[in-house]
PDB file of C-alpha atoms in Angstrom:
ATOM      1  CA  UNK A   1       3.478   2.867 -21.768  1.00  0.00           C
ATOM      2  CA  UNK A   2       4.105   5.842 -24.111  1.00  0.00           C
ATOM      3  CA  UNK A   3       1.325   7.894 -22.638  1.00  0.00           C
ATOM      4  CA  UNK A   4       3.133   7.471 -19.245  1.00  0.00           C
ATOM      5  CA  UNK A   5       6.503   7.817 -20.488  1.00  0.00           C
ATOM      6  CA  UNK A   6       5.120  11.499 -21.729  1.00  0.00           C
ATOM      7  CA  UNK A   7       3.609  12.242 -18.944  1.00  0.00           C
ATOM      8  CA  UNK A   8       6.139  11.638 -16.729  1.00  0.00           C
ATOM      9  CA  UNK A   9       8.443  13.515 -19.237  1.00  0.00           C
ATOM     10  CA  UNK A  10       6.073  16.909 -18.675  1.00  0.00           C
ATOM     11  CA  UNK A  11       6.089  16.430 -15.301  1.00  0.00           C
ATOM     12  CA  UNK A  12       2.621  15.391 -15.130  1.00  0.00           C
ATOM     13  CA  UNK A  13       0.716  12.588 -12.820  1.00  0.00           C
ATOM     14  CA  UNK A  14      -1.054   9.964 -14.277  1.00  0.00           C
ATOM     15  CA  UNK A  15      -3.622   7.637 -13.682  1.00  0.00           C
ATOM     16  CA  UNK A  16      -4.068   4.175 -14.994  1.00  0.00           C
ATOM     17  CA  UNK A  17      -7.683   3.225 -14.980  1.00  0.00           C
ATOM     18  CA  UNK A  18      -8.150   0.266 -16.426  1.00  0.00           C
ATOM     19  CA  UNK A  19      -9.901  -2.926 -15.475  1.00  0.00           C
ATOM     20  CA  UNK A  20      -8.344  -5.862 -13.450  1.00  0.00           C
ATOM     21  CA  UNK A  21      -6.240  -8.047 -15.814  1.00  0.00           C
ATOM     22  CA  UNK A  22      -5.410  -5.387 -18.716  1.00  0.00           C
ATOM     23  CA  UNK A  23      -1.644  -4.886 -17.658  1.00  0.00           C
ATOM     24  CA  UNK A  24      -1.786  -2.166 -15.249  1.00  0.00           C
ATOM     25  CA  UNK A  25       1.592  -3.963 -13.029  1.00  0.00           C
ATOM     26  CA  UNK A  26       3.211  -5.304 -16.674  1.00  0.00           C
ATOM     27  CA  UNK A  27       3.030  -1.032 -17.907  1.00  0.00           C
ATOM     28  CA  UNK A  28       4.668  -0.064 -14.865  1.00  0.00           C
ATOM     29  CA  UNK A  29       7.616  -2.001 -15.151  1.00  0.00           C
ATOM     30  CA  UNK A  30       8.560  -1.476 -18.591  1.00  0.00           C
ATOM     31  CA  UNK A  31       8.243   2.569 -17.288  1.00  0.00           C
ATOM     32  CA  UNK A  32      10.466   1.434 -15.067  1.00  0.00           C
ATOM     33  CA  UNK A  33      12.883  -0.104 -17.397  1.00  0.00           C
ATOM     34  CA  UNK A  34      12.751   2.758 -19.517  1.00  0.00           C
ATOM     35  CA  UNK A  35      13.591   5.196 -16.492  1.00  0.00           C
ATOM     36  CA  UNK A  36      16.393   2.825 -15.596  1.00  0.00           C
ATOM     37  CA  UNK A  37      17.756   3.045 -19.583  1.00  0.00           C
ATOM     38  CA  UNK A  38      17.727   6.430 -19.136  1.00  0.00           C
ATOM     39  CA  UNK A  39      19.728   6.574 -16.032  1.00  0.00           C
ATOM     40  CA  UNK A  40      22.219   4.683 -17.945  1.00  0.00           C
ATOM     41  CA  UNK A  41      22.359   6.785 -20.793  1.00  0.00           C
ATOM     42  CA  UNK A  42      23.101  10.103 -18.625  1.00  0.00           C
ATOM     43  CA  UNK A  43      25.779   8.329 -16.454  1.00  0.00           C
ATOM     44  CA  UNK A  44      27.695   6.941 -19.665  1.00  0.00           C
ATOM     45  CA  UNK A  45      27.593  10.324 -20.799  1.00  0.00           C
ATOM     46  CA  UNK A  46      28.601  11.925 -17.572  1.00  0.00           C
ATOM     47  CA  UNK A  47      31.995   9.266 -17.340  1.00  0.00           C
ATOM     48  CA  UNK A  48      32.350   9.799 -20.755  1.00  0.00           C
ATOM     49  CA  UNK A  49      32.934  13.619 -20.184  1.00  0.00           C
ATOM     50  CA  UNK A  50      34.508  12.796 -16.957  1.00  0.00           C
ATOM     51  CA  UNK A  51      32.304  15.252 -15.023  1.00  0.00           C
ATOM     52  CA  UNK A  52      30.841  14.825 -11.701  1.00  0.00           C
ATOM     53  CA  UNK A  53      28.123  12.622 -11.084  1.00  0.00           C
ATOM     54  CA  UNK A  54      25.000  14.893 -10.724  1.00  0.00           C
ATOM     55  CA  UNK A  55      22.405  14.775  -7.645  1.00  0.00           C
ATOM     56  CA  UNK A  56      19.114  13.313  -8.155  1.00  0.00           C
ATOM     57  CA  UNK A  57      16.394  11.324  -7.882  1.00  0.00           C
ATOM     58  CA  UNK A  58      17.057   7.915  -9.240  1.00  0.00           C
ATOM     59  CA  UNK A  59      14.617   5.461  -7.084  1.00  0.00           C
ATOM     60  CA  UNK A  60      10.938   4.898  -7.355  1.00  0.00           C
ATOM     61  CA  UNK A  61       8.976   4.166  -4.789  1.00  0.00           C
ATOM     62  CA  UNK A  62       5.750   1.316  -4.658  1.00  0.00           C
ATOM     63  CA  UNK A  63       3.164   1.697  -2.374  1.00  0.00           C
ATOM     64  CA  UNK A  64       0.646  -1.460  -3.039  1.00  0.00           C
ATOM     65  CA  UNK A  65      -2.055  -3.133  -0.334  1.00  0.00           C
ATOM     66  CA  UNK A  66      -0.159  -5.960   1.435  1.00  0.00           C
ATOM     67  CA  UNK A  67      -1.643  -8.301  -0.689  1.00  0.00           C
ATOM     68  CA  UNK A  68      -0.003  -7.695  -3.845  1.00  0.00           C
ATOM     69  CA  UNK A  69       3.797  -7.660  -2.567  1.00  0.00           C
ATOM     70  CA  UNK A  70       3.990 -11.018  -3.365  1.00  0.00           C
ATOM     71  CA  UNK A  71       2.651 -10.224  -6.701  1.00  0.00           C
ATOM     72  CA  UNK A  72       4.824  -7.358  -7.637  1.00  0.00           C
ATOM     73  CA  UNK A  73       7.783  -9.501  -6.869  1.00  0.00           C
ATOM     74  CA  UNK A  74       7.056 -12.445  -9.270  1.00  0.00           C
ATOM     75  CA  UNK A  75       6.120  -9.583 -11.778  1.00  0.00           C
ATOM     76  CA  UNK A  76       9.753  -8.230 -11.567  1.00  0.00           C
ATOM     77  CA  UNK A  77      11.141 -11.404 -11.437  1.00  0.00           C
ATOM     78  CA  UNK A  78       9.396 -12.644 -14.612  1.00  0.00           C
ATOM     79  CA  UNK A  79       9.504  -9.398 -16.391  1.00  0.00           C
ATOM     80  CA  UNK A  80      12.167  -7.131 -15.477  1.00  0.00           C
ATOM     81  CA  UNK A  81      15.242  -9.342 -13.353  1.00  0.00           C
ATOM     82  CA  UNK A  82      17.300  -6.623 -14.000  1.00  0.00           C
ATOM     83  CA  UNK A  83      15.843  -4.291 -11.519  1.00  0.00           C
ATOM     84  CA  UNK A  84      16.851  -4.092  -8.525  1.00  0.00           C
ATOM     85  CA  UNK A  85      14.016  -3.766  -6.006  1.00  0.00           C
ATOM     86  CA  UNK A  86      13.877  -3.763  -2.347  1.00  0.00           C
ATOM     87  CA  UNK A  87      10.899  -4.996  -0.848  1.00  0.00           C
ATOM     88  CA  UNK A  88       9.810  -2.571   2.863  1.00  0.00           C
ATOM     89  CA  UNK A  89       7.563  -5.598   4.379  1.00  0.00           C
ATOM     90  CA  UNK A  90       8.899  -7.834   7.055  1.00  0.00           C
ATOM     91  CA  UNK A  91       7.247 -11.050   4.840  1.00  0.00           C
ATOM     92  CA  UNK A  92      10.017  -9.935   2.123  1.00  0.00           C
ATOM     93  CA  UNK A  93      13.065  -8.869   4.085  1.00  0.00           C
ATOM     94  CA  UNK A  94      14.461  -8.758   7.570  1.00  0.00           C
ATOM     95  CA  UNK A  95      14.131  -6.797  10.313  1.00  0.00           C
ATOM     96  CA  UNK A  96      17.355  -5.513  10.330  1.00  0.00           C
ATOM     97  CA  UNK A  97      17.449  -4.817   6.702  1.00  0.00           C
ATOM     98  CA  UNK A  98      14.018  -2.411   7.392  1.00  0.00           C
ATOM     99  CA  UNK A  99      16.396  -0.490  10.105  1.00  0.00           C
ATOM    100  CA  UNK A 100      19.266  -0.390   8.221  1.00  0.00           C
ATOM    101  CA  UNK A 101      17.103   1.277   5.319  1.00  0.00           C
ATOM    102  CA  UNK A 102      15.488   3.475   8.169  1.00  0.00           C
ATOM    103  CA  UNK A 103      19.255   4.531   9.751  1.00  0.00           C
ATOM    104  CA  UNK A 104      19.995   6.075   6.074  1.00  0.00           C
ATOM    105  CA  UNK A 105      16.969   6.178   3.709  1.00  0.00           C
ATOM    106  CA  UNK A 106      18.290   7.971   0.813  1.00  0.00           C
ATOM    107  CA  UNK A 107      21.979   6.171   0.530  1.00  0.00           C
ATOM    108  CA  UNK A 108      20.390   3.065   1.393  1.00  0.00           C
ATOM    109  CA  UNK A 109      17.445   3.477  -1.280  1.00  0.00           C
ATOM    110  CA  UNK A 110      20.236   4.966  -3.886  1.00  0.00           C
ATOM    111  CA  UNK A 111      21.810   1.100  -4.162  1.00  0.00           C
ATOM    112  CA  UNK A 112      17.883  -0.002  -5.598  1.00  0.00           C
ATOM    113  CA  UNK A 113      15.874   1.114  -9.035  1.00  0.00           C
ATOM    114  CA  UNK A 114      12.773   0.797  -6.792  1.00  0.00           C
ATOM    115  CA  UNK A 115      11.104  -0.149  -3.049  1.00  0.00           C
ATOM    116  CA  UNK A 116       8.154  -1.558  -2.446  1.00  0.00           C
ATOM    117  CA  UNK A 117       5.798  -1.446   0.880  1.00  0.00           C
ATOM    118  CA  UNK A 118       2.634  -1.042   1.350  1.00  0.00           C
ATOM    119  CA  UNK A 119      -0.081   1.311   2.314  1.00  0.00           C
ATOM    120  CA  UNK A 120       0.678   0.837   6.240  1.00  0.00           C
ATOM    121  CA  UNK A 121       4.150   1.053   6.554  1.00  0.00           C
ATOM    122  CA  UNK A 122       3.712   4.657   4.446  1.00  0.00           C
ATOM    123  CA  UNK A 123       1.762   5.300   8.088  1.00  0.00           C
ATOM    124  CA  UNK A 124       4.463   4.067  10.006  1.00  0.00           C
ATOM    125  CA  UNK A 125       7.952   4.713   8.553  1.00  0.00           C
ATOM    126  CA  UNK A 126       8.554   7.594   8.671  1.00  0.00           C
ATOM    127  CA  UNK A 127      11.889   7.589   6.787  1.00  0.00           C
ATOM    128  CA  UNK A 128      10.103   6.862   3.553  1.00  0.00           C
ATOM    129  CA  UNK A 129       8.987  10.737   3.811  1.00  0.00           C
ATOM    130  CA  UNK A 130      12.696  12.011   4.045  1.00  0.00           C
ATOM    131  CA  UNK A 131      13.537  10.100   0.578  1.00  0.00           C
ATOM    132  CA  UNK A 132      13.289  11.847  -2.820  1.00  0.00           C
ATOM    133  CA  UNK A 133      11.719   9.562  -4.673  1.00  0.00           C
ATOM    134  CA  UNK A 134      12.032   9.826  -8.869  1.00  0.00           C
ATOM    135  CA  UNK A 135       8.261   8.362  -9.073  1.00  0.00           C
ATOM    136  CA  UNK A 136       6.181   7.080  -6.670  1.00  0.00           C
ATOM    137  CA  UNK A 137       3.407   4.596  -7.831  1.00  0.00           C
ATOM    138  CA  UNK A 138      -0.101   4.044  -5.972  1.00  0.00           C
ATOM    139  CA  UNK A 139      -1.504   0.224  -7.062  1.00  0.00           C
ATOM    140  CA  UNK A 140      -4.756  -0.116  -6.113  1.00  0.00           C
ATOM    141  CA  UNK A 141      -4.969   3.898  -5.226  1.00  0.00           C
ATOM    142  CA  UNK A 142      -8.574   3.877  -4.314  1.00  0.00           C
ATOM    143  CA  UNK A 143      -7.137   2.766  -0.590  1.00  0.00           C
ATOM    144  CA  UNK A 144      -6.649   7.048  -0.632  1.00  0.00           C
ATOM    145  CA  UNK A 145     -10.476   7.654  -2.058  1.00  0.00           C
ATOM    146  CA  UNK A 146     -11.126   8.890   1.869  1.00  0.00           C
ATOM    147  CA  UNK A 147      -8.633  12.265   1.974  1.00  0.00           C
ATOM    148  CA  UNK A 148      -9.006  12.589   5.874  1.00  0.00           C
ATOM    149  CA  UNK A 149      -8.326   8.742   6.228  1.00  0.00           C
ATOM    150  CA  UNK A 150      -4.465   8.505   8.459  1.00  0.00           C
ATOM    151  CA  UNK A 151      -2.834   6.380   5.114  1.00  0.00           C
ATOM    152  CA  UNK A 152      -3.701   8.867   2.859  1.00  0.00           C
ATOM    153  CA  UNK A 153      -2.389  11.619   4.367  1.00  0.00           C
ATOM    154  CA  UNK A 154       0.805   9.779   5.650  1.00  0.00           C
ATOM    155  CA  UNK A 155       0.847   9.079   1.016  1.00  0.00           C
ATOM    156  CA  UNK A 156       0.466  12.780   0.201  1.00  0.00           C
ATOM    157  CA  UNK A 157       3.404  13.597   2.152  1.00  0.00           C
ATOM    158  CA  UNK A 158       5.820  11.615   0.185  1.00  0.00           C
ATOM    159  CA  UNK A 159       8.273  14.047  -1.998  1.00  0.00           C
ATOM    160  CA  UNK A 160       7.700  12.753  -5.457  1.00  0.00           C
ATOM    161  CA  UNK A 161       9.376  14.156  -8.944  1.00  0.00           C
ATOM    162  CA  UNK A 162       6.046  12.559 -10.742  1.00  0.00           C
ATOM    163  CA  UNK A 163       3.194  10.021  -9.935  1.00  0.00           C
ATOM    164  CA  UNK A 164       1.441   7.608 -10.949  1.00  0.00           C
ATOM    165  CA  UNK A 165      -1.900   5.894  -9.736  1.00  0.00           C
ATOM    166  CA  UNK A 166      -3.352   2.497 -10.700  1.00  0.00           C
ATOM    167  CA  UNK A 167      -7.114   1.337  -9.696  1.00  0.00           C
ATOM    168  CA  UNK A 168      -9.547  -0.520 -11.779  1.00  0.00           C
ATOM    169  CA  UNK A 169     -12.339   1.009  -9.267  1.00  0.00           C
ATOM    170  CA  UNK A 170     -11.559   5.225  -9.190  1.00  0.00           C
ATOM    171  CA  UNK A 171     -14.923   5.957  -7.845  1.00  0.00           C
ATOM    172  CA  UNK A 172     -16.013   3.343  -5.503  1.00  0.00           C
ATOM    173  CA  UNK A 173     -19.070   5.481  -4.215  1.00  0.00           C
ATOM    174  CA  UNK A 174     -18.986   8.775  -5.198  1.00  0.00           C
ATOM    175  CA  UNK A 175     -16.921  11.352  -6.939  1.00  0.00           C
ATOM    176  CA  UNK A 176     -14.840  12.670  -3.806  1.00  0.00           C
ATOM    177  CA  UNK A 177     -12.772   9.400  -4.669  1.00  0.00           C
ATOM    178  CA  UNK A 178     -11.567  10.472  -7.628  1.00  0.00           C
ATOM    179  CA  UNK A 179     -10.875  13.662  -6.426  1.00  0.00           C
ATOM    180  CA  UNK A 180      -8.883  12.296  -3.261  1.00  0.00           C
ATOM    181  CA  UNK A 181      -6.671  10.098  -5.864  1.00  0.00           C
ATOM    182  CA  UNK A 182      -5.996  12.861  -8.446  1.00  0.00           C
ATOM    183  CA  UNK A 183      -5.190  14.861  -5.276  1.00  0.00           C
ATOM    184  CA  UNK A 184      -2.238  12.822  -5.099  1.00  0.00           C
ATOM    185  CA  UNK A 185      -1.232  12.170  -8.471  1.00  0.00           C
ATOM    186  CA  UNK A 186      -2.040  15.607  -9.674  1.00  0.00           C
ATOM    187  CA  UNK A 187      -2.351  17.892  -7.261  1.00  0.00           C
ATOM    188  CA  UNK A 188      -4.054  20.960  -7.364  1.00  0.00           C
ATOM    189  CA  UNK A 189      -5.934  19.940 -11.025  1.00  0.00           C
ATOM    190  CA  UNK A 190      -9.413  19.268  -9.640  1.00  0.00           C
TER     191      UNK A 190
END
């Protein structure tokens, strides 16, 4: 969690490679956490000097397979109840909550710490490209190891302050998946 605290201090993207079951979801969170202390900390110091409230980029946005929304949500649940999350998948919310988030991304994504969806809806909402997300998280990233596939392009276009990619599998086949993912999370490096 320190390494990706610093990282995402320099500005850098990271990527979590470890195996299945070594807290890839649990190190997340507590980044999470500590992005949503530090919010805190600059808007008690803002009131305390009375000055204007300063624009930014204050949500993070999850993009994890389908399978794992149900996951994610128990995680922050158990973990972190304090964050306020809003979940872009019809099994999580309503349909009229996904077009009142689509009417006005970026107020509407302000009033959460982060949003979840998944790899499809990055294809098909297009609103999630107009929002300036503080971090934007990849869980099992190796669903962009194909760069010409239509879902990792639609993730490349997201406007992202830092990023971060988890996969226990970053080369599936051959080394143009890695590539593909650090092309996200780092782009330009390799």
């Amino acid at each position: 969690v320190k390494w990706l605290w610093f990282m995402h201090r320099l500005g850098l993207g990271a990527c979590l490679a470890d195996d299945m079951g070594l807290g890839k979801t649990i190190q997340v969170i507590d980044l999470l956490l500590q992005l949503q202390r530090e919010l805190s900390k600059v808007a008690s110091r803002r009131s305390a000097r009375k000055s204007a409230p300063a624009g930014g980029r204050a949500t993070s946005l999850l993009v994890v397979p389908a399978s794992l929304v149900g996951n994610w949500k128990d995680e922050f649940a158990r973990f972190a109840p304090g964050v306020r999350v809003f979940y872009a998948h019809r099994s999580e919310c309503s349909d009229e909550a996904l077009q009142r988030m689509a009417q006005a991304p970026a107020r509407q994504a302000a009033d959460y710490d982060a949003v979840v969806t998944t790899y499809g809806l990055v294809r098909r909402m297009s609103w999630l490209t107009s929002v300036a997300w503080r971090l934007v998280i990849l869980d099992e990233a190796q669903a962009i190891k194909t760069p010409s596939a239509p879902q990792t392009r639609a993730v490349k276009k997201l406007d992202a302050a830092g990023r971060v990619v988890l996969t226990g599998t970053p080369v599936e086949n051959h080394l143009g998946d890695l590539w593909s993912v650090f092309d996200f999370c780092c782009p330009g490096l390799l």
